[in-house]
JSON list of C-alpha atoms in Angstrom, two decimals:
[
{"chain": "A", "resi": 1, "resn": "UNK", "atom": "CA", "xyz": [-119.49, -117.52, -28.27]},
{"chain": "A", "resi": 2, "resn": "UNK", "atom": "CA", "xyz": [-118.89, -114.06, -30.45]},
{"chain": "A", "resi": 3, "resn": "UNK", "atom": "CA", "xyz": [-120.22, -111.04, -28.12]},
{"chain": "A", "resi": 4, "resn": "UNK", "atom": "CA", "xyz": [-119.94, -108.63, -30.74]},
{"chain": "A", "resi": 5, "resn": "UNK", "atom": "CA", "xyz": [-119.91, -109.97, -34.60]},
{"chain": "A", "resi": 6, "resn": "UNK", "atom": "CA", "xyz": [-119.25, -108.17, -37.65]},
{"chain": "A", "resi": 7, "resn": "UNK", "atom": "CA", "xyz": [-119.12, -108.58, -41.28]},
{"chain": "A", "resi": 8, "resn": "UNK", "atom": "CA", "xyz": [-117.66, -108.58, -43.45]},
{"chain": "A", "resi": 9, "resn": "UNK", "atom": "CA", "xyz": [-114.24, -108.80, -42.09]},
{"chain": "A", "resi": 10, "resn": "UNK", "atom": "CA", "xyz": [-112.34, -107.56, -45.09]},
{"chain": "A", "resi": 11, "resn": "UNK", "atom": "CA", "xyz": [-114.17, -104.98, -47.47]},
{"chain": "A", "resi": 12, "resn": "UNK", "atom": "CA", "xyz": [-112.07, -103.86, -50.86]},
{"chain": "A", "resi": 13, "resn": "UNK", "atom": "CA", "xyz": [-114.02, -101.77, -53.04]},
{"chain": "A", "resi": 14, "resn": "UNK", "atom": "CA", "xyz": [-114.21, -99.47, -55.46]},
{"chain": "A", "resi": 15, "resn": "UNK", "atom": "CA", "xyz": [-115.08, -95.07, -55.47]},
{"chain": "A", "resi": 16, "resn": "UNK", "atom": "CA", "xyz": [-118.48, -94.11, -56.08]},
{"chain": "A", "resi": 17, "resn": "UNK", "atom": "CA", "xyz": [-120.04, -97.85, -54.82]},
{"chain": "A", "resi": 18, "resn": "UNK", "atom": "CA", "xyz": [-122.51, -98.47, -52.28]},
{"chain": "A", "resi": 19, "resn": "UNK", "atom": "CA", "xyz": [-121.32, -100.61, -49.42]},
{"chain": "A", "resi": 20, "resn": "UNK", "atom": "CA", "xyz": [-122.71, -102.47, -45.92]},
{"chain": "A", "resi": 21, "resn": "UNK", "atom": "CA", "xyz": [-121.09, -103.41, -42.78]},
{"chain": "A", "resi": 22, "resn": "UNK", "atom": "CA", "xyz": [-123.36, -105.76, -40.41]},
{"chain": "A", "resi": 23, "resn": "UNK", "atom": "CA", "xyz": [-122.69, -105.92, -36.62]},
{"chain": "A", "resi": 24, "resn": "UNK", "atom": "CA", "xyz": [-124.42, -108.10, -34.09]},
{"chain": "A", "resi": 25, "resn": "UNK", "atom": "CA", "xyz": [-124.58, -108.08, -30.59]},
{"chain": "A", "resi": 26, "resn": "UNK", "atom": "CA", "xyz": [-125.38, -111.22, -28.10]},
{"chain": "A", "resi": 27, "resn": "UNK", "atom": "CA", "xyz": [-124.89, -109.57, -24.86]},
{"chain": "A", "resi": 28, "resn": "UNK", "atom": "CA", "xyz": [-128.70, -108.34, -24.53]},
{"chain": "A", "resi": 29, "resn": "UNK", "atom": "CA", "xyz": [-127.23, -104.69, -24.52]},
{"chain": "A", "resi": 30, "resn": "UNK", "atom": "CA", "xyz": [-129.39, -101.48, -25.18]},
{"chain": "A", "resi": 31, "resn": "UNK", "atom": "CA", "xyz": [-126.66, -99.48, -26.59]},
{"chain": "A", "resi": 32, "resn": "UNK", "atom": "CA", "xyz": [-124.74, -99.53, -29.86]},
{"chain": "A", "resi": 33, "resn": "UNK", "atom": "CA", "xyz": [-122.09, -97.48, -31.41]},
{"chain": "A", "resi": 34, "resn": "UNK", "atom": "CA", "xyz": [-119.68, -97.40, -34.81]},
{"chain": "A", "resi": 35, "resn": "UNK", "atom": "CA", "xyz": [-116.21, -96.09, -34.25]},
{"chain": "A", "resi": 36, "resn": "UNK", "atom": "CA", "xyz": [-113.70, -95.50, -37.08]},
{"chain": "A", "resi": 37, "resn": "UNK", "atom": "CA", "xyz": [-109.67, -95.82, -37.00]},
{"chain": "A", "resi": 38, "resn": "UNK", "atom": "CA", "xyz": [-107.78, -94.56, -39.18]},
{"chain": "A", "resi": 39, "resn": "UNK", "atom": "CA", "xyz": [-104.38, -95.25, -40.29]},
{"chain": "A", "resi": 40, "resn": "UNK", "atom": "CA", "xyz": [-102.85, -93.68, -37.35]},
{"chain": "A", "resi": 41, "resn": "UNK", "atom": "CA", "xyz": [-104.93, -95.82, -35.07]},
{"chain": "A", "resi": 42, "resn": "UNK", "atom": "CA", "xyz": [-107.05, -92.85, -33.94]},
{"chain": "A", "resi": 43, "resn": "UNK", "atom": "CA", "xyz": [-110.29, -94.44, -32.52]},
{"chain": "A", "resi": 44, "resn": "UNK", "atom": "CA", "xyz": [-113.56, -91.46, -33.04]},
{"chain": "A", "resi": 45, "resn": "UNK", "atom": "CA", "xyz": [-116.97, -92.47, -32.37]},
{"chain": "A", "resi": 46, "resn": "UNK", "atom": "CA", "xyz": [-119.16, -92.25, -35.59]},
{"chain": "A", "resi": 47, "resn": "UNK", "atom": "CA", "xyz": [-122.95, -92.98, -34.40]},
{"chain": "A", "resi": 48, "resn": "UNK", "atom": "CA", "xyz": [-124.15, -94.29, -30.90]},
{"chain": "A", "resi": 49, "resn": "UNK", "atom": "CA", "xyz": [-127.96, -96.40, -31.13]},
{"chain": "A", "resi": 50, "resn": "UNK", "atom": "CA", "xyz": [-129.70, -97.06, -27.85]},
{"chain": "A", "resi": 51, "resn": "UNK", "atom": "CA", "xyz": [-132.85, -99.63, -28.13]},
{"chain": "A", "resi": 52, "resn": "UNK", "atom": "CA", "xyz": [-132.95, -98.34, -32.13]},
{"chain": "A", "resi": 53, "resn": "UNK", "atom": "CA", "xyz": [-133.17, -94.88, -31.41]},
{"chain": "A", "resi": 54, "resn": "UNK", "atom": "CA", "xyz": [-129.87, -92.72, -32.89]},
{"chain": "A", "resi": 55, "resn": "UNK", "atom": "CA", "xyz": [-128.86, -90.82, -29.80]},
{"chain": "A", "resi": 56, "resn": "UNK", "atom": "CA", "xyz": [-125.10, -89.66, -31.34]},
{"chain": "A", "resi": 57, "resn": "UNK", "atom": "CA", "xyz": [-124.49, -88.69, -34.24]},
{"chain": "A", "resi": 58, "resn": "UNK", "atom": "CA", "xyz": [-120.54, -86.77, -34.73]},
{"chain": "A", "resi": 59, "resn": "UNK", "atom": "CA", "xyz": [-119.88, -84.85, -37.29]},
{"chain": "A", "resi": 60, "resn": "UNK", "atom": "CA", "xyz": [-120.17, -87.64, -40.07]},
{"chain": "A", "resi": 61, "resn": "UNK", "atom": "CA", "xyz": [-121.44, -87.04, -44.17]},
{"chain": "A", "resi": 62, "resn": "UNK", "atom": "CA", "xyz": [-124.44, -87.90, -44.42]},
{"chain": "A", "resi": 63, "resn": "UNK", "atom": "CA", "xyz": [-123.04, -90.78, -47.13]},
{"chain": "A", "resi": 64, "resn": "UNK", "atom": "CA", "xyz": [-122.68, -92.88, -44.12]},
{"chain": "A", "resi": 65, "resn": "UNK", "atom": "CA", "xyz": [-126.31, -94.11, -42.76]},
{"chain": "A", "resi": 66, "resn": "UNK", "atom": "CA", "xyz": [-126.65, -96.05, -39.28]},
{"chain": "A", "resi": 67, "resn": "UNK", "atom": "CA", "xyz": [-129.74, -98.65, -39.51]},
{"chain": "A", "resi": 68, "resn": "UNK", "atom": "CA", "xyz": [-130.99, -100.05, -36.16]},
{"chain": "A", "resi": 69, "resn": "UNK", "atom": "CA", "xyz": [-133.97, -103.47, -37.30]},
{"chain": "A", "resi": 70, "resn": "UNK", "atom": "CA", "xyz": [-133.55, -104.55, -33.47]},
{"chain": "A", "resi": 71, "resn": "UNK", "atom": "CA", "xyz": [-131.48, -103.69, -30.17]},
{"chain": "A", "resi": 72, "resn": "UNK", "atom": "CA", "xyz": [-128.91, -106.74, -31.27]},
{"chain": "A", "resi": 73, "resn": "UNK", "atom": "CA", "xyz": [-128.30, -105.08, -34.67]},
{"chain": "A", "resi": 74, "resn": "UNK", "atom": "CA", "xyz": [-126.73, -101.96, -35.85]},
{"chain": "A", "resi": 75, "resn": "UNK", "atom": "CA", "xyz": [-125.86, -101.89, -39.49]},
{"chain": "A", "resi": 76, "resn": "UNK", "atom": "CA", "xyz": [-123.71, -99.18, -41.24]},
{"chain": "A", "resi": 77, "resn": "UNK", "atom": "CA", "xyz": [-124.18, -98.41, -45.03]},
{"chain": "A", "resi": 78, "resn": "UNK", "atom": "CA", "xyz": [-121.97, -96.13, -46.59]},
{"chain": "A", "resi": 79, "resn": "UNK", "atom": "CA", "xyz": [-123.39, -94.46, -50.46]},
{"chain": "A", "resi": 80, "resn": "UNK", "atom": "CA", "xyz": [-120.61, -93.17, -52.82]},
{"chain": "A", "resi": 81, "resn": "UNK", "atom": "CA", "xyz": [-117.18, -94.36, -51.06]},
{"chain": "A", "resi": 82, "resn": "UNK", "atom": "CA", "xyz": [-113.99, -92.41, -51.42]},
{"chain": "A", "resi": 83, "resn": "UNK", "atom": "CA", "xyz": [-110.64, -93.17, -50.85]},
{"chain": "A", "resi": 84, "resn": "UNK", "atom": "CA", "xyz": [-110.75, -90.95, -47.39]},
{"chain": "A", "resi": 85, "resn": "UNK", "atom": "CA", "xyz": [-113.37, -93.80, -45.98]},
{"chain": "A", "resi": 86, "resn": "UNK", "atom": "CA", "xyz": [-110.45, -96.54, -45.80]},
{"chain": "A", "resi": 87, "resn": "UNK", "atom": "CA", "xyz": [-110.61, -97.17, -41.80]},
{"chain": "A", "resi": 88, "resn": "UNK", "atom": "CA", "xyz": [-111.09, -99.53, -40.12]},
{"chain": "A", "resi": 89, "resn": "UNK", "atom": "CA", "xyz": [-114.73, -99.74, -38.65]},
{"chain": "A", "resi": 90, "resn": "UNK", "atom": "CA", "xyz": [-115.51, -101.36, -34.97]},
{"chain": "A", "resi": 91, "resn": "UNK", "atom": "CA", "xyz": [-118.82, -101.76, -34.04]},
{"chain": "A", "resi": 92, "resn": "UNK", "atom": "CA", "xyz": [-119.31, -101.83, -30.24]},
{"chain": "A", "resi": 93, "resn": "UNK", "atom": "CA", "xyz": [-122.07, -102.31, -27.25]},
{"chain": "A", "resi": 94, "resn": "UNK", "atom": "CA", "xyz": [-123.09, -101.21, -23.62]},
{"chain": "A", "resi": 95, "resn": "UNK", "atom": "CA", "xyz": [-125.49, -101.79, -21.48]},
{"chain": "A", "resi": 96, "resn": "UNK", "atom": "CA", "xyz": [-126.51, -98.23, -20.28]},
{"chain": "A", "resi": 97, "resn": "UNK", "atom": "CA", "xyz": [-128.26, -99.18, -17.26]},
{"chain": "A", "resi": 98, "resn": "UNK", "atom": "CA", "xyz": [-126.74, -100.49, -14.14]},
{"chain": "A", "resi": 99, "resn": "UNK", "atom": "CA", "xyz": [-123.71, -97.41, -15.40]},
{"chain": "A", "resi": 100, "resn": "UNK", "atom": "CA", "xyz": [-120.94, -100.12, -16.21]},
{"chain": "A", "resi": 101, "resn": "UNK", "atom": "CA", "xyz": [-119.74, -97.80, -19.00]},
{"chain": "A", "resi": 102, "resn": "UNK", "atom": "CA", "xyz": [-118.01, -100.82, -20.51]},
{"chain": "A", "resi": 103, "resn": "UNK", "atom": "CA", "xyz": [-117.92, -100.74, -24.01]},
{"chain": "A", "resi": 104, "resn": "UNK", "atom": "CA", "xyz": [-117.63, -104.44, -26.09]},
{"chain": "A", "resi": 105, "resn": "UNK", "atom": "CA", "xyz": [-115.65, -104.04, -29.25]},
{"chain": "A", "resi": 106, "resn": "UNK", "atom": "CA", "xyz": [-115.94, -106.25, -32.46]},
{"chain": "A", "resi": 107, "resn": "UNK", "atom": "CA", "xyz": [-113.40, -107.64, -34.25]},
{"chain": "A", "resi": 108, "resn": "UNK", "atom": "CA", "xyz": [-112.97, -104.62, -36.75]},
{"chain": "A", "resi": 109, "resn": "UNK", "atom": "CA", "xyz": [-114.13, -104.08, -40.30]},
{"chain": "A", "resi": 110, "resn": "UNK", "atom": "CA", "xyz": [-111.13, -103.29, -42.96]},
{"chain": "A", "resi": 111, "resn": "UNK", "atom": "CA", "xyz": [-112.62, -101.36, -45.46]},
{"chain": "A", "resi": 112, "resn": "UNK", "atom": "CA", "xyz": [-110.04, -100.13, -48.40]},
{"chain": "A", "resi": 113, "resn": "UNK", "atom": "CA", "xyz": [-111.26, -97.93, -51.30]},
{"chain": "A", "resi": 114, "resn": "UNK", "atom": "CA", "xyz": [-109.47, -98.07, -54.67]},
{"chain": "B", "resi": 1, "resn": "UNK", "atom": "CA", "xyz": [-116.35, -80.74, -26.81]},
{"chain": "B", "resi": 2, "resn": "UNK", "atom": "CA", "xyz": [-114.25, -83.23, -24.89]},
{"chain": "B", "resi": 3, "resn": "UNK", "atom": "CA", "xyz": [-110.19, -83.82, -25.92]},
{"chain": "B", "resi": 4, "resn": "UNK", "atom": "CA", "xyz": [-108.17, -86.42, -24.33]},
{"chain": "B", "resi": 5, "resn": "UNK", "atom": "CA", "xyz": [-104.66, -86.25, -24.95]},
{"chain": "B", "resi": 6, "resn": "UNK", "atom": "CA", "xyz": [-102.64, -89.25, -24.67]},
{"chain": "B", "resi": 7, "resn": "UNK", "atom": "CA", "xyz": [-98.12, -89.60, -23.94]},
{"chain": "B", "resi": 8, "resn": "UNK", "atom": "CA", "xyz": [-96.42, -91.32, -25.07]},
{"chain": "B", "resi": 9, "resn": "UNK", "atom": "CA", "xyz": [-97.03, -92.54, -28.92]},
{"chain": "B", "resi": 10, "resn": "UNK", "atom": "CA", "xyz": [-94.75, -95.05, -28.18]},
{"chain": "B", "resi": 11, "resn": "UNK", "atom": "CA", "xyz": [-92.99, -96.92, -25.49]},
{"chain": "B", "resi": 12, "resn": "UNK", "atom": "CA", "xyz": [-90.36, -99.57, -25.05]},
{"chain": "B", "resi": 13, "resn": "UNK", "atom": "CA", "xyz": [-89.49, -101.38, -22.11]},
{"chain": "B", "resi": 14, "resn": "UNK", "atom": "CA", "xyz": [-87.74, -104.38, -20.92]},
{"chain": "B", "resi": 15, "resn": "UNK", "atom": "CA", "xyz": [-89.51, -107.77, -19.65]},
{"chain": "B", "resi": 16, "resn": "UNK", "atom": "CA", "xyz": [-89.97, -107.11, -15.85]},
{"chain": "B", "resi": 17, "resn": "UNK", "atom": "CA", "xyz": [-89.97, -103.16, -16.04]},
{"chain": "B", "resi": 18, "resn": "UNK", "atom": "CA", "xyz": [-92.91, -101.04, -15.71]},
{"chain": "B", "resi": 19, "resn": "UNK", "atom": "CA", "xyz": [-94.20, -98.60, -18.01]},
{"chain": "B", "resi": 20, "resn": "UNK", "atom": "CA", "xyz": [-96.75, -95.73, -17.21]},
{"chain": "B", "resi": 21, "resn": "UNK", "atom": "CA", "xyz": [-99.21, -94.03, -19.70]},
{"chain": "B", "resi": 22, "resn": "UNK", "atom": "CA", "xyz": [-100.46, -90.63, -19.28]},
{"chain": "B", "resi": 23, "resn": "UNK", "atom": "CA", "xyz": [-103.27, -88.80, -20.78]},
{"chain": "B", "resi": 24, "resn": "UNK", "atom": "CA", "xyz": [-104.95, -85.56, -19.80]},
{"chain": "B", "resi": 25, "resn": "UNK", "atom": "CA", "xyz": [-108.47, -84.53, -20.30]},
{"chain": "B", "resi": 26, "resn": "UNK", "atom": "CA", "xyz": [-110.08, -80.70, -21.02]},
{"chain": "B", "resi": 27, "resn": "UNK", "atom": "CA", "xyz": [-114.26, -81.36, -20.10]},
{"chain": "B", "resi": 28, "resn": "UNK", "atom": "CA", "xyz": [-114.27, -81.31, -15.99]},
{"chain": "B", "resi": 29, "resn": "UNK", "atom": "CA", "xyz": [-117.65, -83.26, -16.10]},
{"chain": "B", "resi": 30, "resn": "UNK", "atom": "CA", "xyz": [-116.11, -85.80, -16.95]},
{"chain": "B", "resi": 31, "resn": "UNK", "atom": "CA", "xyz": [-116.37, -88.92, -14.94]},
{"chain": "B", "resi": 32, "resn": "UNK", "atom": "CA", "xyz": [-115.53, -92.13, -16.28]},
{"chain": "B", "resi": 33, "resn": "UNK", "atom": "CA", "xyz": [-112.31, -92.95, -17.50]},
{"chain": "B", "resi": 34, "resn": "UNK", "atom": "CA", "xyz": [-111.67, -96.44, -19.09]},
{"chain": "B", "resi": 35, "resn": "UNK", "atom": "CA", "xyz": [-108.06, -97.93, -20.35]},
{"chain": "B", "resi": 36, "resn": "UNK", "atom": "CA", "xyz": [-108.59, -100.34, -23.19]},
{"chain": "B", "resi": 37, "resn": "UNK", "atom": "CA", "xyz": [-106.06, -102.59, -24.74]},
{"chain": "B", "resi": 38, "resn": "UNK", "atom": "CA", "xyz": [-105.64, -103.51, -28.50]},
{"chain": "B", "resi": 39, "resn": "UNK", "atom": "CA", "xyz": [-103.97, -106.20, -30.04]},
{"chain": "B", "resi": 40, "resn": "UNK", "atom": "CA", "xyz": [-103.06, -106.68, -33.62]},
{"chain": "B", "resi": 41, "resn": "UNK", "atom": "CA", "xyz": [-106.16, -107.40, -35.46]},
{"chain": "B", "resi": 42, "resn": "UNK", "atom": "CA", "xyz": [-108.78, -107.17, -32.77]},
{"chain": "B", "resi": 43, "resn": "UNK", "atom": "CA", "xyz": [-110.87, -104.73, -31.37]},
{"chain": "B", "resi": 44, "resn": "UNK", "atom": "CA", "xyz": [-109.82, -102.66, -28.23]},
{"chain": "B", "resi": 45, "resn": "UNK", "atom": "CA", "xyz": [-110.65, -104.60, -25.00]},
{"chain": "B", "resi": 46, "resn": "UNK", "atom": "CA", "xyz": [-111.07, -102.90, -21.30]},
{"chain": "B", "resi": 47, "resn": "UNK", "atom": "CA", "xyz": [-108.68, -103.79, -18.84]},
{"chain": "B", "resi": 48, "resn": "UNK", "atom": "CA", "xyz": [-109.63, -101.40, -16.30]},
{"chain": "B", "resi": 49, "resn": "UNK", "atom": "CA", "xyz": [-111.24, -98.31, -15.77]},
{"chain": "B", "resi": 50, "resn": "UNK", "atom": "CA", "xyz": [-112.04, -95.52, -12.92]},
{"chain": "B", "resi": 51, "resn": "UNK", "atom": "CA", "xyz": [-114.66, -93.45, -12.10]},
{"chain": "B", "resi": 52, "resn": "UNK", "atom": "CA", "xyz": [-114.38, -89.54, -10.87]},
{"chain": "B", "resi": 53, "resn": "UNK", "atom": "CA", "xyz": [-115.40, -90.55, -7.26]},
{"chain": "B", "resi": 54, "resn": "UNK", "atom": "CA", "xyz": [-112.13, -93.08, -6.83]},
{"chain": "B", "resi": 55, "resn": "UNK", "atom": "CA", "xyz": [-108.53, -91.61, -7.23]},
{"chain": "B", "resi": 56, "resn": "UNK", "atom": "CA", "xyz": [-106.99, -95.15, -7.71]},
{"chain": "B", "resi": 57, "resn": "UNK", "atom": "CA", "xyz": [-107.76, -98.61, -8.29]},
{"chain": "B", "resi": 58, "resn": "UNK", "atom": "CA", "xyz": [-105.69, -101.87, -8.99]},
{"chain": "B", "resi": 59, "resn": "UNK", "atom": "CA", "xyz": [-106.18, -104.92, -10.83]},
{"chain": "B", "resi": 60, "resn": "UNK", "atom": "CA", "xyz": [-102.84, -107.39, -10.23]},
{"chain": "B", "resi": 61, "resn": "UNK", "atom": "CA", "xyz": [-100.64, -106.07, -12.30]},
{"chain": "B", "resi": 62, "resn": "UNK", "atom": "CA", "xyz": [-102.44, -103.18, -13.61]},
{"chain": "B", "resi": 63, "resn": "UNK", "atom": "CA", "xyz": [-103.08, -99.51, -11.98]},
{"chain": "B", "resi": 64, "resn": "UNK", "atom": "CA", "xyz": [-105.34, -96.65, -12.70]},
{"chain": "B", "resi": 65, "resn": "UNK", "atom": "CA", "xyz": [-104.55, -93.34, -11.06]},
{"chain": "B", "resi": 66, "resn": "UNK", "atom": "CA", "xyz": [-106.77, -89.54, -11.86]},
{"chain": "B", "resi": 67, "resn": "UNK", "atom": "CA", "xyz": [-106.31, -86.48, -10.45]},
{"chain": "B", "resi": 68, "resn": "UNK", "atom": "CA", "xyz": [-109.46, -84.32, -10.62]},
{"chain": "B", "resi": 69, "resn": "UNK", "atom": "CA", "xyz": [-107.70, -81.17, -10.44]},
{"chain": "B", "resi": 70, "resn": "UNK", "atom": "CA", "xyz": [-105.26, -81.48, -12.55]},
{"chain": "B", "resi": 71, "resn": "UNK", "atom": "CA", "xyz": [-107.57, -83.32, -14.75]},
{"chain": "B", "resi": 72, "resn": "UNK", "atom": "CA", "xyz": [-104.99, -85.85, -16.26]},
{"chain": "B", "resi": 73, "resn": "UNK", "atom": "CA", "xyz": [-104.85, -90.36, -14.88]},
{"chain": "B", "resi": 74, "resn": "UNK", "atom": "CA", "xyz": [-102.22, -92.20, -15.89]},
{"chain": "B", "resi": 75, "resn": "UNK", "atom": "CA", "xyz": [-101.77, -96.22, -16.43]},
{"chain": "B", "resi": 76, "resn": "UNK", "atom": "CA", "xyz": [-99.35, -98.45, -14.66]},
{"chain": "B", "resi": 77, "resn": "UNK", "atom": "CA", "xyz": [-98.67, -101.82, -15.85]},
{"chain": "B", "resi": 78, "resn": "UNK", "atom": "CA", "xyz": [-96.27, -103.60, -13.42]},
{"chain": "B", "resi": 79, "resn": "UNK", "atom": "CA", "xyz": [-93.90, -106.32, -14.20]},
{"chain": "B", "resi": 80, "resn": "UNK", "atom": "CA", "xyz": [-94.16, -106.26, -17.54]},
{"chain": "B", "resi": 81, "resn": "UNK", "atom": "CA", "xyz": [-94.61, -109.49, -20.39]},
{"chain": "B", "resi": 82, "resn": "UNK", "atom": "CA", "xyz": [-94.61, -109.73, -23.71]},
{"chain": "B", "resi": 83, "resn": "UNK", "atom": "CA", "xyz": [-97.69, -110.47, -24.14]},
{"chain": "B", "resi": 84, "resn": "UNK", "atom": "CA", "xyz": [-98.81, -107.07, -22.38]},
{"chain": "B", "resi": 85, "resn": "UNK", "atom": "CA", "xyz": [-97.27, -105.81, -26.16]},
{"chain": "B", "resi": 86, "resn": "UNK", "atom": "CA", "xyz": [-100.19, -103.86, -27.54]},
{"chain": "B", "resi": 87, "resn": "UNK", "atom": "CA", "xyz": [-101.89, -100.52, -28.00]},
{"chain": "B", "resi": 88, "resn": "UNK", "atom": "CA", "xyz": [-103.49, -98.65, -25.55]},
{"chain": "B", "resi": 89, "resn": "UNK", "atom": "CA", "xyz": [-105.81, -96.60, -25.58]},
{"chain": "B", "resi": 90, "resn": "UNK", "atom": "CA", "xyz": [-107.18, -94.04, -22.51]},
{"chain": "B", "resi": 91, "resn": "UNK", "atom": "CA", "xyz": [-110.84, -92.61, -22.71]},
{"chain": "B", "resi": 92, "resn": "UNK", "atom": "CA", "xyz": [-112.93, -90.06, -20.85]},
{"chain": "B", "resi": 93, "resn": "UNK", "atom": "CA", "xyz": [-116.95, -90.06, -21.06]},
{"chain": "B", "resi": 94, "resn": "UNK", "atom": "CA", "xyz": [-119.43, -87.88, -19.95]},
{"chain": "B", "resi": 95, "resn": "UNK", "atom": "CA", "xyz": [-123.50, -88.29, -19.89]},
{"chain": "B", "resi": 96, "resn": "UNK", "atom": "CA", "xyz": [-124.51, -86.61, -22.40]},
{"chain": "B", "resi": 97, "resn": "UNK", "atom": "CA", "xyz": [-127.59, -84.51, -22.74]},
{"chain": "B", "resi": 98, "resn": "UNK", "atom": "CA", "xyz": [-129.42, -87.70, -23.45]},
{"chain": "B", "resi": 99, "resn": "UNK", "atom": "CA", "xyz": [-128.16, -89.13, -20.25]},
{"chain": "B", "resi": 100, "resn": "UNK", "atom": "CA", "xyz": [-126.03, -91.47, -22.38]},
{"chain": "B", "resi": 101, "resn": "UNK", "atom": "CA", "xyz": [-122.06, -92.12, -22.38]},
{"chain": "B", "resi": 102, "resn": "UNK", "atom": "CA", "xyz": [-120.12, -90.71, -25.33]},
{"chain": "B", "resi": 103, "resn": "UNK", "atom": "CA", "xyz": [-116.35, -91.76, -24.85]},
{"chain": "B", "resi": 104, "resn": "UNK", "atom": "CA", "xyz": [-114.02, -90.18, -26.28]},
{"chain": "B", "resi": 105, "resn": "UNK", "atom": "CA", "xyz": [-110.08, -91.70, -27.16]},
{"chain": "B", "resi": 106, "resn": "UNK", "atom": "CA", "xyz": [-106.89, -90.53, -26.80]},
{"chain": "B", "resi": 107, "resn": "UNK", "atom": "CA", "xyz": [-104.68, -91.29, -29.58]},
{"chain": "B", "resi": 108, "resn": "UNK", "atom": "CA", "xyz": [-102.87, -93.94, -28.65]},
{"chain": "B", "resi": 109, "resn": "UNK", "atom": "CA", "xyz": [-99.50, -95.75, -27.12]},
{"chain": "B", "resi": 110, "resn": "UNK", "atom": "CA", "xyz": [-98.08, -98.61, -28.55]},
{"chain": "B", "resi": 111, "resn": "UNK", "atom": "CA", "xyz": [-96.35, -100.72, -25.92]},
{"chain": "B", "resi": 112, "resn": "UNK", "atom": "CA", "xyz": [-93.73, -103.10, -26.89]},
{"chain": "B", "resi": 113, "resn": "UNK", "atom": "CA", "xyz": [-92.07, -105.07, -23.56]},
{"chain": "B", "resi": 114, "resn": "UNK", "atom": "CA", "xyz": [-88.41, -106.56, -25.01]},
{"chain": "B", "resi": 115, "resn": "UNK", "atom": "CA", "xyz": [-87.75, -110.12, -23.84]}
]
């Protein structure tokens, strides 16, 4: 069974268009986050949920939009791409309390911008 | 804000050596400091971690070591395999002022263990 799903796997897309990543979590965790990686592999946390409420929120534009329906879903849409969004995106989950820390990745989201 | 600081980029050793990681961190509250491991195509994956309150702690063929003071840990991998070929990745988190974890990454060390 997939603890931490995303999708699409492989996103290839054009400038200026709208885009969605989905990300699903079957580990009954309270706590969701989007990290990016860039090219050099540098992991940075983008936006951290916990039970639908955005408690992070780095220093991203405002293009890129976190939506929370439920604690096992934290989607990520993204308005007006440009070509410095390519990354790869990894959706990830906690459980908060009971301070395991540990932090479930996904299987990544490659998202190239022509 | 917190900056960890991860050496070396890269590191090649032979099948059976060991190979140690170091990263250093610059926020002294911090107190949880997880190693994750990344192969090709996947996410990153924990394969150990520490908190502030423990100076060492060992998982078969894996170690974790921190100093406080100096505010740097380090990762040993014993014994090494092929398939222990990866990136890794250190981390240091905090609670933040919503009493919630915010980890940040270091930037990286790709592993490759020769046959």
């Amino acid at each position: 069974d997939t603890a931490v799903s995303q999708t699409p796997k492989y996103l290839v897309t054009q400038m200026g268009n709208d885009k969605s990543i989905k990300c699903e979590q079957n580990l009954g965790h309270d706590t969701m986050y989007w990290y990016k990686q860039d090219s050099k592999k540098f992991l940075k946390i983008m936006f951290s949920y916990n039970n639908k409420e955005l408690i992070i929120n780095e220093t991203v534009p405002n293009r890129f939009s976190p939506k929370s329906p439920d604690k096992a879903h934290l989607n990520l849409h993204i308005n007006s791409l440009e070509l410095g969004d390519s990354a790869v995106y990894f959706c990830a989950s906690s459980q908060e309390r009971g301070g395991g820390g540990e932090q479930f990745f996904g299987p990544g989201t490659r998202l190239t911008v022509l | 804000g917190e900056n960890v600081e991860q050496h070396p980029s890269t590191l090649s050793v032979q099948e059976g050596d060991s190979a140690v990681i170091k990263c250093t961190y610059s926020d002294s509250a911090s107190n949880y400091f997880p190693w994750y491991k990344q192969e090709l195509g996947k996410g990153p994956q924990l394969i150990i971690d520490i908190r502030s309150n423990v100076g060492e702690k060992k998982d078969q063929r894996i170690a974790v070591t921190l100093n406080k003071t100096a505010k740097h840990f380090s990762l040993h991998i014993t014994e090494t395999q092929p398939e222990d070929s990866a990136v890794y990745f250190c981390a240091a988190s905090r609670k933040s002022g919503t009493g919630r974890r915010a980890l940040t990454f270091g930037s990286g060390t790709r592993l490759q263990v020769q046959p």
